[in-house]
Tab-separated table of N, CA and C in Angstrom:
chain	number	residue	atom	x	y	z
T	182	MET	N	-62.961	61.153	-20.276
T	182	MET	CA	-62.255	59.985	-20.433
T	182	MET	C	-62.377	58.853	-19.276
T	183	ALA	N	-62.522	57.854	-20.075
T	183	ALA	CA	-62.248	56.661	-19.448
T	183	ALA	C	-61.568	55.606	-19.091
T	184	PHE	N	-59.955	56.126	-18.856
T	184	PHE	CA	-58.575	55.531	-18.145
T	184	PHE	C	-58.892	56.884	-17.360
T	185	GLU	N	-59.542	57.504	-16.518
T	185	GLU	CA	-58.917	58.399	-15.113
T	185	GLU	C	-58.118	57.543	-14.813
T	186	PHE	N	-58.794	56.845	-14.213
T	186	PHE	CA	-58.135	56.067	-12.961
T	186	PHE	C	-56.269	55.348	-13.005
T	187	ILE	N	-56.122	55.689	-14.594
T	187	ILE	CA	-55.012	55.256	-14.770
T	187	ILE	C	-54.150	56.504	-14.600
T	188	THR	N	-52.859	56.347	-13.316
T	188	THR	CA	-52.205	57.841	-13.132
T	188	THR	C	-50.820	57.194	-12.970
T	189	LYS	N	-50.174	58.115	-12.928
T	189	LYS	CA	-48.539	57.588	-12.475
T	189	LYS	C	-48.364	56.999	-11.773
T	190	GLU	N	-49.114	56.605	-10.779
T	190	GLU	CA	-49.006	56.512	-9.199
T	190	GLU	C	-49.302	54.510	-9.080
T	191	PHE	N	-50.847	54.746	-10.466
T	191	PHE	CA	-51.312	53.370	-11.177
T	191	PHE	C	-50.093	52.556	-11.573
T	192	LEU	N	-49.961	53.062	-12.615
T	192	LEU	CA	-48.546	52.473	-13.318
T	192	LEU	C	-47.136	52.126	-12.721
T	193	ILE	N	-47.005	53.159	-12.095
T	193	ILE	CA	-45.882	52.468	-10.877
T	193	ILE	C	-46.189	51.166	-9.829
T	194	GLY	N	-47.701	51.337	-9.462
T	194	GLY	CA	-47.557	49.999	-8.830
T	194	GLY	C	-48.396	48.824	-9.381
T	195	ALA	N	-48.344	49.041	-10.666
T	195	ALA	CA	-48.854	47.950	-11.784
T	195	ALA	C	-48.045	47.626	-12.316
T	196	GLY	N	-46.834	48.081	-12.698
T	196	GLY	CA	-45.569	48.013	-12.776
T	196	GLY	C	-45.057	47.289	-11.719
T	197	SER	N	-44.912	47.562	-10.439
T	197	SER	CA	-44.345	46.797	-9.417
T	197	SER	C	-44.941	45.497	-9.201
T	198	SER	N	-46.416	45.704	-9.289
T	198	SER	CA	-47.151	44.593	-9.191
T	198	SER	C	-47.075	43.413	-10.192
T	199	LEU	N	-46.182	43.707	-11.468
T	199	LEU	CA	-46.487	42.996	-12.702
T	199	LEU	C	-44.408	42.333	-12.203
T	200	ALA	N	-44.074	43.188	-12.057
T	200	ALA	CA	-42.597	43.026	-11.829
T	200	ALA	C	-42.628	41.518	-10.617
T	201	SER	N	-43.624	42.242	-9.497
T	201	SER	CA	-43.429	40.887	-8.403
T	201	SER	C	-43.713	39.791	-8.993
T	202	ALA	N	-44.479	39.574	-9.835
T	202	ALA	CA	-45.768	38.869	-9.851
T	202	ALA	C	-44.789	37.691	-11.131
T	203	VAL	N	-44.266	38.593	-11.657
T	203	VAL	CA	-42.906	37.642	-12.589
T	203	VAL	C	-41.879	37.076	-11.738
T	204	ALA	N	-41.057	38.150	-10.685
T	204	ALA	CA	-40.215	37.453	-10.087
T	204	ALA	C	-40.769	36.307	-8.655
T	205	GLY	N	-41.987	35.945	-8.791
T	205	GLY	CA	-42.976	35.202	-8.258
T	205	GLY	C	-42.771	34.142	-8.588
T	206	PHE	N	-43.528	34.289	-10.029
T	206	PHE	CA	-43.778	33.274	-10.866
T	206	PHE	C	-42.100	32.549	-11.293
T	207	MET	N	-41.094	33.468	-11.835
T	207	MET	CA	-39.351	33.097	-11.783
T	207	MET	C	-39.254	31.736	-10.780
T	208	ALA	N	-39.894	32.479	-9.837
T	208	ALA	CA	-39.168	32.079	-8.425
T	208	ALA	C	-39.724	30.456	-8.502
T	209	PHE	N	-41.372	30.893	-8.354
T	209	PHE	CA	-42.105	29.576	-8.234
T	209	PHE	C	-41.515	28.439	-9.403
T	210	SER	N	-41.465	28.869	-10.679
T	210	SER	CA	-40.634	27.812	-11.821
T	210	SER	C	-39.645	27.584	-11.427
T	211	ARG	N	-38.704	28.351	-10.782
T	211	ARG	CA	-36.904	27.420	-10.462
T	211	ARG	C	-37.590	26.251	-9.522
T	212	PHE	N	-38.566	26.959	-8.737
T	212	PHE	CA	-39.330	25.857	-7.195
T	212	PHE	C	-39.306	24.648	-7.860
T	213	TRP	N	-40.351	24.399	-8.747
T	213	TRP	CA	-41.199	23.258	-9.005
T	213	TRP	C	-39.975	22.857	-9.983
T	214	VAL	N	-39.391	23.297	-10.748
T	214	VAL	CA	-38.034	22.468	-11.917
T	214	VAL	C	-36.972	22.269	-10.478
T	215	SER	N	-36.311	22.679	-9.926
T	215	SER	CA	-35.658	21.956	-8.940
T	215	SER	C	-36.399	20.604	-7.825
T	216	ASN	N	-37.757	20.888	-8.025
T	216	ASN	CA	-38.260	19.705	-7.081
T	216	ASN	C	-38.408	19.048	-8.438
T	217	LYS	N	-39.131	19.247	-9.150
T	217	LYS	CA	-38.866	17.876	-10.312
T	217	LYS	C	-37.427	17.123	-10.095
T	218	ALA	N	-36.460	17.913	-10.198
T	218	ALA	CA	-34.934	17.533	-10.304
T	218	ALA	C	-34.873	16.804	-8.985
T	219	ARG	N	-35.474	17.324	-8.033
T	219	ARG	CA	-34.903	16.529	-6.706
T	219	ARG	C	-36.035	15.202	-6.769
T	220	ASN	N	-37.143	15.127	-7.079
T	220	ASN	CA	-37.910	14.098	-7.300
T	220	ASN	C	-37.218	12.551	-8.413
T	221	ALA	N	-37.034	13.252	-9.336
T	221	ALA	CA	-36.160	12.378	-10.637
T	221	ALA	C	-34.958	11.870	-9.641
T	222	ASN	N	-33.854	12.689	-9.165
T	222	ASN	CA	-32.924	12.252	-8.256
T	222	ASN	C	-33.476	10.928	-6.965
T	223	ASP	N	-34.611	11.497	-6.622
T	223	ASP	CA	-34.945	10.767	-5.567
T	223	ASP	C	-35.280	9.145	-5.993
T	224	ALA	N	-36.298	9.401	-7.084
T	224	ALA	CA	-36.325	7.966	-8.192
T	224	ALA	C	-35.029	7.438	-8.409
T	225	GLN	N	-34.009	8.153	-9.177
T	225	GLN	CA	-33.216	7.400	-9.416
T	225	GLN	C	-31.920	6.489	-8.096
T	226	GLN	N	-32.234	7.288	-7.373
T	226	GLN	CA	-31.518	6.885	-5.832
T	226	GLN	C	-32.283	5.460	-5.685
T	227	ILE	N	-33.705	5.975	-5.688
T	227	ILE	CA	-34.617	4.706	-5.379
T	227	ILE	C	-34.358	3.539	-5.966
T	228	ASP	N	-33.764	3.480	-7.517
T	228	ASP	CA	-34.118	2.416	-8.293
T	228	ASP	C	-32.636	2.183	-7.744
T	229	MET	N	-31.183	3.010	-7.552
T	229	MET	CA	-30.121	2.467	-7.457
T	229	MET	C	-30.417	1.436	-6.321
T	230	LEU	N	-30.673	2.145	-4.887
T	230	LEU	CA	-31.214	1.456	-3.801
T	230	LEU	C	-31.481	0.291	-3.972
T	231	ASP	N	-32.511	-0.275	-4.648
T	231	ASP	CA	-33.313	-1.368	-5.026
T	231	ASP	C	-32.566	-2.332	-5.586
T	232	ARG	N	-31.583	-1.602	-6.622
T	232	ARG	CA	-30.597	-2.693	-7.613
T	232	ARG	C	-29.464	-3.233	-6.414
T	233	GLN	N	-28.905	-2.382	-6.035
T	233	GLN	CA	-27.979	-2.644	-4.545
T	233	GLN	C	-28.601	-3.329	-3.762
T	234	GLU	N	-30.034	-3.795	-3.402
T	234	GLU	CA	-30.536	-4.379	-2.469
T	234	GLU	C	-30.489	-5.977	-3.061
T	235	ARG	N	-31.279	-5.400	-4.631
T	235	ARG	CA	-30.963	-7.180	-5.457
T	235	ARG	C	-29.884	-7.474	-5.196
T	236	GLY	N	-28.832	-6.847	-5.635
T	236	GLY	CA	-27.318	-7.370	-5.657
T	236	GLY	C	-26.881	-8.040	-4.483
T	237	LEU	N	-27.114	-7.087	-3.069
T	237	LEU	CA	-27.299	-7.412	-1.769
T	237	LEU	C	-27.156	-8.830	-1.690
T	238	ASP	N	-28.753	-9.047	-2.020
T	238	ASP	CA	-29.679	-10.513	-1.486
T	238	ASP	C	-28.779	-11.688	-2.851
T	239	ARG	N	-29.013	-11.139	-3.646
T	239	ARG	CA	-27.892	-12.565	-4.913
T	239	ARG	C	-26.555	-12.487	-4.213
T	240	LEU	N	-25.702	-11.495	-3.760
T	240	LEU	CA	-24.207	-12.092	-2.950
T	240	LEU	C	-24.809	-12.858	-2.102
T	241	GLU	N	-26.219	-12.429	-0.986
T	241	GLU	CA	-25.524	-12.988	0.080
T	241	GLU	C	-26.437	-14.638	-0.248
T	242	LYS	N	-26.936	-14.803	-1.113
T	242	LYS	CA	-27.612	-16.374	-1.371
T	242	LYS	C	-25.651	-16.970	-1.874
T	243	GLU	N	-25.225	-16.252	-2.961
T	243	GLU	CA	-24.091	-17.226	-2.877
T	243	GLU	C	-23.403	-17.074	-2.361
T	244	ASN	N	-23.290	-16.507	-1.260
T	244	ASN	CA	-21.921	-16.236	0.313
T	244	ASN	C	-22.772	-17.760	0.760
T	245	SER	N	-24.066	-17.989	0.776
T	245	SER	CA	-24.874	-18.941	1.739
T	245	SER	C	-24.357	-20.526	1.164
T	246	GLU	N	-24.474	-20.308	-0.211
T	246	GLU	CA	-23.935	-21.455	-1.212
T	246	GLU	C	-22.326	-21.615	-1.163
T	247	LEU	N	-21.733	-20.888	-1.087
T	247	LEU	CA	-20.476	-21.042	-0.990
T	247	LEU	C	-19.984	-21.322	0.255
T	248	ARG	N	-20.652	-21.203	1.156
T	248	ARG	CA	-20.574	-21.772	2.363
T	248	ARG	C	-21.273	-22.899	2.790
T	249	SER	N	-21.871	-23.423	2.221
T	249	SER	CA	-22.235	-24.689	1.715
T	249	SER	C	-21.501	-25.614	1.556
T	250	GLN	N	-20.859	-24.808	0.501
T	250	GLN	CA	-20.174	-26.216	-0.493
T	250	GLN	C	-18.651	-26.059	0.728
T	251	ILE	N	-18.067	-24.835	0.500
T	251	ILE	CA	-17.683	-25.627	1.629
T	251	ILE	C	-17.347	-26.029	2.688
T	252	LYS	N	-18.479	-26.303	3.525
T	252	LYS	CA	-18.872	-26.825	5.174
T	252	LYS	C	-18.880	-28.348	4.334
T	253	ASP	N	-19.410	-28.551	2.750
T	253	ASP	CA	-19.657	-29.896	2.073
T	253	ASP	C	-17.742	-30.569	2.221
T	254	ARG	N	-16.884	-29.739	1.525
T	254	ARG	CA	-15.614	-29.777	1.122
T	254	ARG	C	-14.947	-30.142	2.552
T	255	ASP	N	-15.030	-29.037	3.473
T	255	ASP	CA	-14.799	-30.137	4.962
T	255	ASP	C	-14.738	-31.198	5.248
T	256	GLU	N	-16.215	-31.207	5.282
T	256	GLU	CA	-16.379	-32.929	5.866
T	256	GLU	C	-15.701	-33.942	5.197
T	257	GLU	N	-15.924	-33.669	3.512
T	257	GLU	CA	-15.073	-34.438	2.752
T	257	GLU	C	-14.050	-34.279	3.449
T	258	ILE	N	-12.977	-33.578	3.341
T	258	ILE	CA	-11.427	-33.483	3.743
T	258	ILE	C	-11.448	-34.271	5.202
T	259	ARG	N	-12.130	-34.179	5.877
T	259	ARG	CA	-12.223	-34.699	7.286
T	259	ARG	C	-12.121	-36.248	7.167
T	260	ASN	N	-13.317	-36.924	6.207
T	260	ASN	CA	-13.559	-37.944	5.787
T	260	ASN	C	-12.333	-38.527	5.292
T	261	TYR	N	-11.273	-37.406	4.300
T	261	TYR	CA	-10.378	-38.364	4.016
T	261	TYR	C	-8.842	-38.163	4.588
T	262	PHE	N	-9.248	-37.554	5.854
T	262	PHE	CA	-7.927	-37.286	6.893
T	262	PHE	C	-8.142	-38.640	7.227
T	263	ARG	N	-9.291	-39.183	8.344
T	263	ARG	CA	-9.854	-40.089	9.216
T	263	ARG	C	-9.376	-41.245	8.326
T	264	GLU	N	-9.965	-41.415	6.846
T	264	GLU	CA	-9.410	-42.503	5.929
T	264	GLU	C	-7.980	-42.627	6.041
T	265	LEU	N	-7.008	-41.847	6.014
T	265	LEU	CA	-5.968	-41.577	5.701
T	265	LEU	C	-5.201	-42.053	7.041
T	266	SER	N	-5.443	-41.459	8.352
T	266	SER	CA	-4.808	-41.978	9.695
T	266	SER	C	-5.374	-43.606	9.437
T	267	VAL	N	-6.201	-43.794	9.335
T	267	VAL	CA	-6.815	-45.057	9.581
T	267	VAL	C	-5.629	-45.915	8.527
T	268	SER	N	-5.467	-45.871	7.750
T	268	SER	CA	-4.435	-46.342	6.560
T	268	SER	C	-3.488	-46.651	7.037
T	269	ASN	N	-2.467	-45.249	7.525
T	269	ASN	CA	-1.140	-44.821	7.482
T	269	ASN	C	-0.859	-46.039	8.978
T	270	ALA	N	-2.294	-45.580	9.666
T	270	ALA	CA	-2.150	-46.699	10.989
T	270	ALA	C	-1.997	-48.343	10.497
T	271	LYS	N	-2.568	-49.062	9.792
T	271	LYS	CA	-2.647	-50.180	9.632
T	271	LYS	C	-1.172	-50.459	8.708
T	272	LEU	N	-0.743	-49.553	7.251
T	272	LEU	CA	0.840	-49.425	7.448
T	272	LEU	C	1.667	-49.554	8.199
T	273	GLN	N	1.576	-49.233	9.319
T	273	GLN	CA	2.801	-48.941	10.154
T	273	GLN	C	2.253	-50.953	11.018
T	274	ILE	N	1.385	-50.956	10.937
T	274	ILE	CA	1.199	-52.470	11.881
T	274	ILE	C	1.875	-53.218	10.671
T	275	ILE	N	1.681	-53.158	9.157
T	275	ILE	CA	2.128	-54.005	8.604
T	275	ILE	C	3.734	-54.529	8.086
T	276	GLU	N	3.680	-53.066	8.106
T	276	GLU	CA	5.541	-52.571	8.282
T	276	GLU	C	6.217	-53.315	9.442
T	277	GLN	N	5.159	-53.138	10.643
T	277	GLN	CA	5.584	-53.962	11.870
T	277	GLN	C	6.060	-55.303	12.077
T	278	GLN	N	4.647	-56.044	11.066
T	278	GLN	CA	4.628	-57.155	10.765
T	278	GLN	C	5.691	-57.968	9.974
T	279	LEU	N	5.958	-56.810	8.579
T	279	LEU	CA	7.284	-57.280	7.744
T	279	LEU	C	8.068	-57.532	8.794
T	280	GLN	N	8.950	-55.971	9.192
T	280	GLN	CA	9.913	-56.538	9.923
T	280	GLN	C	10.302	-57.276	10.898
T	281	ASN	N	9.188	-57.956	12.056
T	281	ASN	CA	9.213	-59.089	12.048
T	281	ASN	C	9.328	-60.300	11.473
T	282	LEU	N	8.584	-60.550	10.790
T	282	LEU	CA	8.372	-61.410	9.966
T	282	LEU	C	10.045	-62.127	9.097
T	283	LYS	N	10.552	-60.943	8.952
T	283	LYS	CA	12.463	-60.790	7.977
T	283	LYS	C	13.259	-61.232	9.466
T	284	GLU	N	13.064	-60.336	10.707
T	284	GLU	CA	13.793	-61.203	11.763
T	284	GLU	C	13.754	-62.197	12.277
T	285	GLN	N	12.186	-62.927	11.984
T	285	GLN	CA	12.667	-64.413	12.608
T	285	GLN	C	13.282	-65.308	10.924
T	286	ASN	N	12.484	-64.973	9.989
T	286	ASN	CA	13.117	-65.551	8.838
T	286	ASN	C	14.647	-65.488	8.898
T	287	GLU	N	15.133	-64.732	9.474
T	287	GLU	CA	16.807	-64.067	9.579
T	287	GLU	C	17.231	-65.347	10.516
T	288	LEU	N	16.034	-65.318	11.948
T	288	LEU	CA	16.359	-66.196	12.469
T	288	LEU	C	16.491	-67.978	12.168
T	289	LEU	N	15.732	-68.391	11.589
T	289	LEU	CA	15.012	-69.407	10.679
T	289	LEU	C	16.386	-69.982	10.189
T	290	SER	N	17.040	-68.997	8.776
T	290	SER	CA	17.685	-69.291	8.513
T	290	SER	C	19.074	-69.700	9.311
T	291	ILE	N	19.452	-68.827	10.047
T	291	ILE	CA	20.265	-69.425	10.778
T	291	ILE	C	20.325	-70.460	11.913
T	292	GLN	N	19.278	-71.251	12.022
T	292	GLN	CA	18.589	-72.397	12.534
T	292	GLN	C	18.948	-73.259	11.924
T	293	VAL	N	18.432	-73.240	10.685
T	293	VAL	CA	18.332	-74.187	9.277
T	293	VAL	C	19.523	-74.313	9.086
T	294	GLY	N	20.777	-73.272	8.754
T	294	GLY	CA	22.043	-73.528	8.593
T	294	GLY	C	22.554	-74.388	9.411
T	295	ARG	N	22.182	-73.793	10.915
T	295	ARG	CA	23.107	-74.838	11.909
T	295	ARG	C	22.606	-76.414	11.897
T	296	LEU	N	21.393	-76.516	11.444
T	296	LEU	CA	20.979	-77.475	11.500
T	296	LEU	C	21.556	-78.751	10.307
T	297	THR	N	21.699	-78.235	9.487
T	297	THR	CA	22.007	-78.537	8.475
T	297	THR	C	23.544	-79.300	8.728
T	298	GLU	N	23.485	-78.135	9.357
T	298	GLU	CA	25.449	-78.489	9.878
T	298	GLU	C	25.897	-79.595	10.703
T	299	THR	N	24.870	-79.248	11.656
T	299	THR	CA	24.738	-80.161	13.028
T	299	THR	C	24.094	-81.552	12.177
T	300	ASN	N	23.247	-81.846	10.895
T	300	ASN	CA	22.746	-83.060	10.572
T	300	ASN	C	23.595	-83.448	9.652
T	301	LYS	N	24.795	-82.240	8.984
T	301	LYS	CA	25.929	-83.219	8.083
T	301	LYS	C	26.836	-83.874	9.473
T	302	GLU	N	27.133	-83.052	10.471
T	302	GLU	CA	28.233	-83.486	11.502
T	302	GLU	C	27.767	-85.203	12.166
T	303	LEU	N	26.110	-85.302	12.307
T	303	LEU	CA	25.714	-86.573	12.925
T	303	LEU	C	25.412	-86.997	11.184
T	304	ALA	N	25.756	-87.051	10.339
T	304	ALA	CA	25.548	-87.849	9.384
T	304	ALA	C	26.947	-88.726	9.336
T	305	SER	N	27.947	-87.775	9.326
T	305	SER	CA	29.011	-88.075	9.283
T	305	SER	C	29.939	-89.298	10.164
T	306	GLU	N	29.208	-88.644	11.520
T	306	GLU	CA	29.138	-89.710	12.725
T	306	GLU	C	29.040	-90.930	12.514
T	307	VAL	N	27.382	-90.631	11.865
T	307	VAL	CA	26.667	-92.019	11.657
T	307	VAL	C	27.485	-93.091	10.927
T	308	ALA	N	28.327	-91.889	9.739
T	308	ALA	CA	29.143	-92.902	8.636
T	308	ALA	C	30.156	-93.521	9.026
T	309	HIS	N	30.871	-92.589	10.011
T	309	HIS	CA	32.260	-93.370	11.015
T	309	HIS	C	31.729	-94.616	11.688
T	310	LEU	N	30.700	-94.299	12.663
T	310	LEU	CA	30.144	-95.330	13.622
T	310	LEU	C	29.998	-96.990	12.896
T	311	ARG	N	29.424	-96.928	11.229
T	311	ARG	CA	28.578	-97.644	10.691
T	311	ARG	C	30.228	-98.392	10.515
T	312	ALA	N	31.392	-97.831	9.908
T	312	ALA	CA	32.462	-97.668	9.413
T	312	ALA	C	32.735	-98.863	10.070
T	313	THR	N	32.790	-97.822	11.512
T	313	THR	CA	33.914	-98.329	12.490
T	313	THR	C	33.199	-99.823	13.269
T	314	MET	N	31.646	-99.737	12.436
T	314	MET	CA	30.876	-101.474	13.201
T	314	MET	C	31.391	-102.119	12.476
T	315	ARG	N	31.638	-102.095	11.334
T	315	ARG	CA	31.959	-103.297	10.076
T	315	ARG	C	33.224	-103.601	10.647
T	316	THR	N	34.108	-102.969	10.881
T	316	THR	CA	35.334	-103.443	10.873
T	316	THR	C	35.699	-104.304	12.303
């Protein structure tokens, strides 16, 4: 017989070896599939990190632009406030001068009234003196 080496022990050993090979192949394929899944997951995480980095760069750029706009508006507000302060000071000076002119006008009105009264009295005295001198 040509197959004399096939004995019970040989079949048990071959079966055990085959079972070990199948178990090893299954373990290797599980490892390979899980490794492939991890690699895909890592690639997705890298893509996600790239997207987040681009988003962060975009937000930083937008933040910088907004800070620049705020700085410009702040300077504009300071200029408006400066102009407003100067205008308020000028307005106070004008109001004070107007008040002084009103007071002077009142005093002048009183003086004109007195002068008019005095002038009437003087005219009446002159008329009286002329009348007295004619007689």
